[in-house]
CSV table of C-alpha atoms and ligand atoms in Angstrom, one decimal:
chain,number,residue,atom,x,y,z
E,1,UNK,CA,0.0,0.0,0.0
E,2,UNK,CA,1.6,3.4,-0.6
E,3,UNK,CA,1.2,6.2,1.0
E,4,UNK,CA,0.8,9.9,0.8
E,5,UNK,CA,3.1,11.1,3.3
E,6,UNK,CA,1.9,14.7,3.0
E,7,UNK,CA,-1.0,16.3,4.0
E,8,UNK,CA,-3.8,17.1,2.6
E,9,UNK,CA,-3.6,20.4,0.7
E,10,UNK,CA,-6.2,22.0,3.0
E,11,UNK,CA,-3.5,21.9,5.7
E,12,UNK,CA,-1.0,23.1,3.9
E,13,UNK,CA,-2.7,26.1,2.7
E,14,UNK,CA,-3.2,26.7,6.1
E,15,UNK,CA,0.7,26.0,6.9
E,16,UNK,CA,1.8,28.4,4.3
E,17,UNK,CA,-0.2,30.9,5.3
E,18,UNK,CA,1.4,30.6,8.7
E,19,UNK,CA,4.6,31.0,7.1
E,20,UNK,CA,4.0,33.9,5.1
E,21,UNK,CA,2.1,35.5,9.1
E,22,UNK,CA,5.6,34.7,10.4
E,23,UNK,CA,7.9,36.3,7.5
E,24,UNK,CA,5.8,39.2,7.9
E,25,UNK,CA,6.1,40.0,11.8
E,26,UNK,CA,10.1,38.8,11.0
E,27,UNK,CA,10.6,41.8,8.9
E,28,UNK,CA,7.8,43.8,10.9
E,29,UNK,CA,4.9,44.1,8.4
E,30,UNK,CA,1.4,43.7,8.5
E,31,UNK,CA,0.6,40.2,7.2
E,32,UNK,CA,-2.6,42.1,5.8
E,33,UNK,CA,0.1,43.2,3.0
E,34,UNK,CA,0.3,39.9,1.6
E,35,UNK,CA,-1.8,37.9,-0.7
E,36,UNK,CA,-1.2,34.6,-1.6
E,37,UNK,CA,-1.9,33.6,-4.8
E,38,UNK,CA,-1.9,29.9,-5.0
E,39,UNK,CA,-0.8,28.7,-8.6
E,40,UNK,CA,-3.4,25.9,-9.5
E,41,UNK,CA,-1.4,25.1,-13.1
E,42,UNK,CA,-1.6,21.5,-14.2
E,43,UNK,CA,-4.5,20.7,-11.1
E,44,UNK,CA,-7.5,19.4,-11.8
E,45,UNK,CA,-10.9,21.6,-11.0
E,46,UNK,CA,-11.4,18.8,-7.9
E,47,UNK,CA,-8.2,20.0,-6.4
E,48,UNK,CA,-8.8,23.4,-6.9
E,49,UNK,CA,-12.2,23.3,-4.9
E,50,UNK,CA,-10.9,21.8,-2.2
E,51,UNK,CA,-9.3,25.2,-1.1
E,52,UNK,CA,-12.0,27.4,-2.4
E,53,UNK,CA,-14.4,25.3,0.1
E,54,UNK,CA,-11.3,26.1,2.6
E,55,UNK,CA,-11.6,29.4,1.7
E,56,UNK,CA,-9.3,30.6,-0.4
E,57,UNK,CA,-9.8,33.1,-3.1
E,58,UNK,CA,-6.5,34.1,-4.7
E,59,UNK,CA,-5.1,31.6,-7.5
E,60,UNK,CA,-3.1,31.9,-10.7
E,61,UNK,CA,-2.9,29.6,-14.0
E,62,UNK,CA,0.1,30.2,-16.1
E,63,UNK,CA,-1.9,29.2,-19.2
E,64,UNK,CA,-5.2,30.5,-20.8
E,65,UNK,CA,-6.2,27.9,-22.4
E,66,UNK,CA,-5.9,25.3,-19.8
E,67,UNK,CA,-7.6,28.2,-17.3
E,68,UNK,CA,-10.2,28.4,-20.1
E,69,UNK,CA,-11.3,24.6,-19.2
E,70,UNK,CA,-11.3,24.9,-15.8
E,71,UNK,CA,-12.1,28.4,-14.3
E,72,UNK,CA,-15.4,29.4,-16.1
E,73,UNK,CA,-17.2,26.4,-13.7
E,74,UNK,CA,-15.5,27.6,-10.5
E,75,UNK,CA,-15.9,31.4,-10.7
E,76,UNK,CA,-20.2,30.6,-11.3
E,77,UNK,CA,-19.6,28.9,-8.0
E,78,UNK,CA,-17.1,30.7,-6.5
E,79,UNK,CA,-18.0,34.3,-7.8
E,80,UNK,CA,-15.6,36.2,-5.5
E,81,UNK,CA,-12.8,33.9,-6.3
E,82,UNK,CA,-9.5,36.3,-8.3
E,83,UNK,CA,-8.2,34.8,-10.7
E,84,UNK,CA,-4.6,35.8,-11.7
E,85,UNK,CA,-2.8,35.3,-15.1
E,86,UNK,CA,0.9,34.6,-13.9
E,87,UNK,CA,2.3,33.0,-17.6
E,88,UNK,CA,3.2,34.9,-21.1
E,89,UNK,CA,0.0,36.3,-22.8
E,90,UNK,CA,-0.2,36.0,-26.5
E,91,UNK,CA,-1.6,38.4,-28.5
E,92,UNK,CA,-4.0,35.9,-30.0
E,93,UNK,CA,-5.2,35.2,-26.6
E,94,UNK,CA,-5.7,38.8,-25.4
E,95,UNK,CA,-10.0,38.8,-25.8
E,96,UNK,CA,-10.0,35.2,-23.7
E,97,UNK,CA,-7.4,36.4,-20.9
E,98,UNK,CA,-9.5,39.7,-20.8
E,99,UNK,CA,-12.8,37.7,-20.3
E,100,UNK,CA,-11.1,35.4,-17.8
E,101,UNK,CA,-8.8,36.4,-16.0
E,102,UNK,CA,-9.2,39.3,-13.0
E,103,UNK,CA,-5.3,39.7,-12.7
E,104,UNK,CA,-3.0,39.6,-15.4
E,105,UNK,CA,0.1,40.0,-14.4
E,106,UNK,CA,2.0,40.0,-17.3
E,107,UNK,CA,2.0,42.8,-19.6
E,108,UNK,CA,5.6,43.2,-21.0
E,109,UNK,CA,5.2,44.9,-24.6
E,110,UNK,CA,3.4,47.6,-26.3
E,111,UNK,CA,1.8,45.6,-28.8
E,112,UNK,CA,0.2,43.5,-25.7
E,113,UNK,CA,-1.0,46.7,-24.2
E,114,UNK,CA,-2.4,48.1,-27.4
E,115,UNK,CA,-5.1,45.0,-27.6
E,116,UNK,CA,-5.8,44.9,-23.8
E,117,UNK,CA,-6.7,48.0,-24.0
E,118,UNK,CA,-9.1,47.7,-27.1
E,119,UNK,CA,-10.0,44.2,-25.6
E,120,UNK,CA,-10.6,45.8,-21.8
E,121,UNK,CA,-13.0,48.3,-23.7
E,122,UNK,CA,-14.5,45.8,-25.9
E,123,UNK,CA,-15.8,43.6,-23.5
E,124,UNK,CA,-16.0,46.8,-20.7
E,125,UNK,CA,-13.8,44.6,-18.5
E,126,UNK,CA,-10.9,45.9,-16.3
E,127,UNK,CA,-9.0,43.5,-14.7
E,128,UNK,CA,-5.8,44.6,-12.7
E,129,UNK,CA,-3.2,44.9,-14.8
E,130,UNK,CA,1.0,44.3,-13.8
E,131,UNK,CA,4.1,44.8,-15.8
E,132,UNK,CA,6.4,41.6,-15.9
E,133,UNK,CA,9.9,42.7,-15.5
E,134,UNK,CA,12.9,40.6,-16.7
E,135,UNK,CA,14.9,41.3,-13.5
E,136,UNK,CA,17.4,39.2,-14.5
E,137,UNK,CA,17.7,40.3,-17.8
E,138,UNK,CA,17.5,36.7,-19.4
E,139,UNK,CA,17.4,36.6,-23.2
E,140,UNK,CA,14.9,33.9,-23.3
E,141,UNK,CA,13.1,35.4,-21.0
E,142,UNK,CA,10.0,37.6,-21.4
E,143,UNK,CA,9.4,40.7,-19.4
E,144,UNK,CA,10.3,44.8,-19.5
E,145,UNK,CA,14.2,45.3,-18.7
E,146,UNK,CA,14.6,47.1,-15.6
E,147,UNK,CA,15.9,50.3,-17.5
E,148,UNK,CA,13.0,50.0,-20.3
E,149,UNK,CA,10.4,50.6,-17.0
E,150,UNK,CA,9.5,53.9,-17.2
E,151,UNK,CA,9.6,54.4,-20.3
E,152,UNK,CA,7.1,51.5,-21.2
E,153,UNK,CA,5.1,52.6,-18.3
E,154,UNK,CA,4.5,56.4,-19.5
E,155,UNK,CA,4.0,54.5,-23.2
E,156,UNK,CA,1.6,52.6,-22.6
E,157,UNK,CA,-0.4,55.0,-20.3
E,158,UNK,CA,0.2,57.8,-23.1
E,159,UNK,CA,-0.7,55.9,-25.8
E,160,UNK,CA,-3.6,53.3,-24.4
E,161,UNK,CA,-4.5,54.4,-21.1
E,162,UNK,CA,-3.6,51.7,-19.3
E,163,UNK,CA,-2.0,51.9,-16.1
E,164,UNK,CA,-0.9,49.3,-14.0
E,165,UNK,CA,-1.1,48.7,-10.3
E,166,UNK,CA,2.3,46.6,-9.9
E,167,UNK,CA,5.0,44.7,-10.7
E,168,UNK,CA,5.8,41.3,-11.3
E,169,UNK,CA,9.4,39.0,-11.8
E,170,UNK,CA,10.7,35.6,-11.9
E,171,UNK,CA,14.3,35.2,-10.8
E,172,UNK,CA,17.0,33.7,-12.5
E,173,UNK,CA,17.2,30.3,-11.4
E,174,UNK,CA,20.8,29.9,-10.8
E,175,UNK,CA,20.6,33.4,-9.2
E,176,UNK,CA,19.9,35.0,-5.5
E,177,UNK,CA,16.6,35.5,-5.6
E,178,UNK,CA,16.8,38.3,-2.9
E,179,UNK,CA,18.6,40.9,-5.2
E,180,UNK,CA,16.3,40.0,-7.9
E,181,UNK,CA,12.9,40.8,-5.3
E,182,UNK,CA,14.9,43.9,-3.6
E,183,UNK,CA,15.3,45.5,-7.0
E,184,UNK,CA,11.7,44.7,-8.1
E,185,UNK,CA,10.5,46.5,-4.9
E,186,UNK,CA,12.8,49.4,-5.8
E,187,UNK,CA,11.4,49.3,-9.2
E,188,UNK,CA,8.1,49.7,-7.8
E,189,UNK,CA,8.6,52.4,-5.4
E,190,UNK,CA,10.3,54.3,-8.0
E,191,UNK,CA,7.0,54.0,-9.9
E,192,UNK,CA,4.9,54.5,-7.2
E,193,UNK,CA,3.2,50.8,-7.5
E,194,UNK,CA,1.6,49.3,-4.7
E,195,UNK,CA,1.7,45.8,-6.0
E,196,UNK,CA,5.1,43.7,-6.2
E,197,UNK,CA,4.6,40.1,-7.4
E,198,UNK,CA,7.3,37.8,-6.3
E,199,UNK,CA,8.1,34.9,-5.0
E,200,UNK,CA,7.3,30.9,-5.4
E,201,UNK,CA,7.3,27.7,-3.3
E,202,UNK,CA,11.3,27.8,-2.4
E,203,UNK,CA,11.7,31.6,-1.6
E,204,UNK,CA,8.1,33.2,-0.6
E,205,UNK,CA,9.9,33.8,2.7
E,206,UNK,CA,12.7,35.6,1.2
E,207,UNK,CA,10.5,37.8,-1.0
E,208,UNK,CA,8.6,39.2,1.9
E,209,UNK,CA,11.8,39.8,3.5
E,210,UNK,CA,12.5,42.4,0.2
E,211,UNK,CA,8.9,43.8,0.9
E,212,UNK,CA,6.5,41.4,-1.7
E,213,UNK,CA,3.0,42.0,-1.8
E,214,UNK,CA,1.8,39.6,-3.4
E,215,UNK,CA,3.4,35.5,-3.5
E,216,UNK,CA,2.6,32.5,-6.0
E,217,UNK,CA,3.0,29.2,-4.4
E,218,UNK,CA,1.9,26.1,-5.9
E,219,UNK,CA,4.0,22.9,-4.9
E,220,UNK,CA,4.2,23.7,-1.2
E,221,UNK,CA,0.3,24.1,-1.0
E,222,UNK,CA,-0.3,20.9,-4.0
E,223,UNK,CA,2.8,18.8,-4.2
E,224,UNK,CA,5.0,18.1,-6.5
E,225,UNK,CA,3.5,18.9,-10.5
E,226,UNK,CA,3.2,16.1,-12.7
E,227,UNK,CA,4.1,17.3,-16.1
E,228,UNK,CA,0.8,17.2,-18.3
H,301,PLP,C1,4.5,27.7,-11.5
H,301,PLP,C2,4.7,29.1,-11.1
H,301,PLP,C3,4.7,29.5,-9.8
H,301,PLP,C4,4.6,28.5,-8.6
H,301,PLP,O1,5.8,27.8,-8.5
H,301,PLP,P1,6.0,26.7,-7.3
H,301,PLP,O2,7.4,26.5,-7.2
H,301,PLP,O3,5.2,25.5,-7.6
H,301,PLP,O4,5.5,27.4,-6.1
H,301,PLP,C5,4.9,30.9,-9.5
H,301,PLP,N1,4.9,31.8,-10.5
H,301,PLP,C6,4.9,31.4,-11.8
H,301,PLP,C7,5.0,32.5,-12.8
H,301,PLP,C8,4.7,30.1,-12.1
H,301,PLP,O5,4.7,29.8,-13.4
């Protein structure tokens, strides 16, 4: 007979948001100033109800199409639930993200913005928009260069009227993932953005530490992903 040694994911939501109440008094702030968005990629709808009954509201799908096949079930059941787009947005899947998708969290080029914007209009939808930034500055990476922030910023505001409400980065892996958070919470004071999207399973801890707002954790809350 084998056995999970884990617990169910229930408890560990619960555990995690422990954690993050902890790193929060550790670097005195308000663990009000932290949302946890728990990354439901690859889980099946069954899974993902089990924390919505728990609770839970916050959770983020890197993919549209595979959010497209779960989500629009849950939110008519759960229609306070915020769903967050955390993965690269095509252009060819702005209008479904748009209809979806309450967060999206990474807008990272103008062309992106310009059909938001007409899409957001469109469909008179206005999800919360963030700029991905390529902290790392990784060529196979997407996101806004740190020194391309402001001006992609004022562009996209000038040109679309879109404005964003934060920030959001994925480390290098090979790299310190501290340096990468502190400068995306520089970035975002510089800006004057209240949001700042960063950190995952291994370093949510770490990110709060560099002042996150806002942390994606999936395998600590579901176990390990199976590849689909
Ligand atoms: C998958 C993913 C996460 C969560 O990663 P875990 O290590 O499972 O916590 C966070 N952010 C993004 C952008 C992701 O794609």
């Amino acid at each position: 007979m084998s056995r999970q040694v884990s617990e169910p994911a229930p408890e560990r939501l619960r555990a995690v948001l422990a954690q993050i109440a902890s790193a929060c008094r550790a670097a005195a702030r308000n663990p009000d100033e932290v949302t946890l968005v728990v990354v439901s990629k690859t889980r099946s709808i069954d899974e993902i109800e089990e924390l919505l009954q728990a609770g839970h509201r916050h959770f983020g799908e890197n993919r549209v199409q595979e959010a497209q096949s779960k989500w629009p079930e849950l939110k008519k059941k759960y229609p306070d639930c915020v769903l967050h787009l955390i993965g690269p947005l095509q252009t060819n899947k702005a209008r479904e993200a748009v209809g979806l998708f309450d967060v999206i969290e990474t807008v990272d080029r103008p062309k992106l913005a310009r059909i938001l914007a007409a899409e957001m209009k469109e469909q008179a939808r206005t999800p919360l928009l963030y700029a991905q930034v390529n902290t790392g500055a990784e060529p196979q990476k997407t996101g806004v260069l740190p020194d391309d922030l402001p001006q992609f910023l004022q562009q996209i505001s000038a040109d679309y009227g879109l404005v964003v409400d934060g920030l959001m980065c994925i480390p290098p892996q090979e790299e310190e993932p501290a340096l990468h958070f502190a400068l995306l919470e520089k970035l975002a004071r510089m800006q004057g953005l209240k949001v700042i999207s960063c950190g995952m399973s291994a370093d949510f801890e770490v990110a709060i530490a560099q002042g996150a707002t806002q942390v994606r954790v999936g395998t600590a809350i579901f176990g390990p992903r199976t590849p689909i």
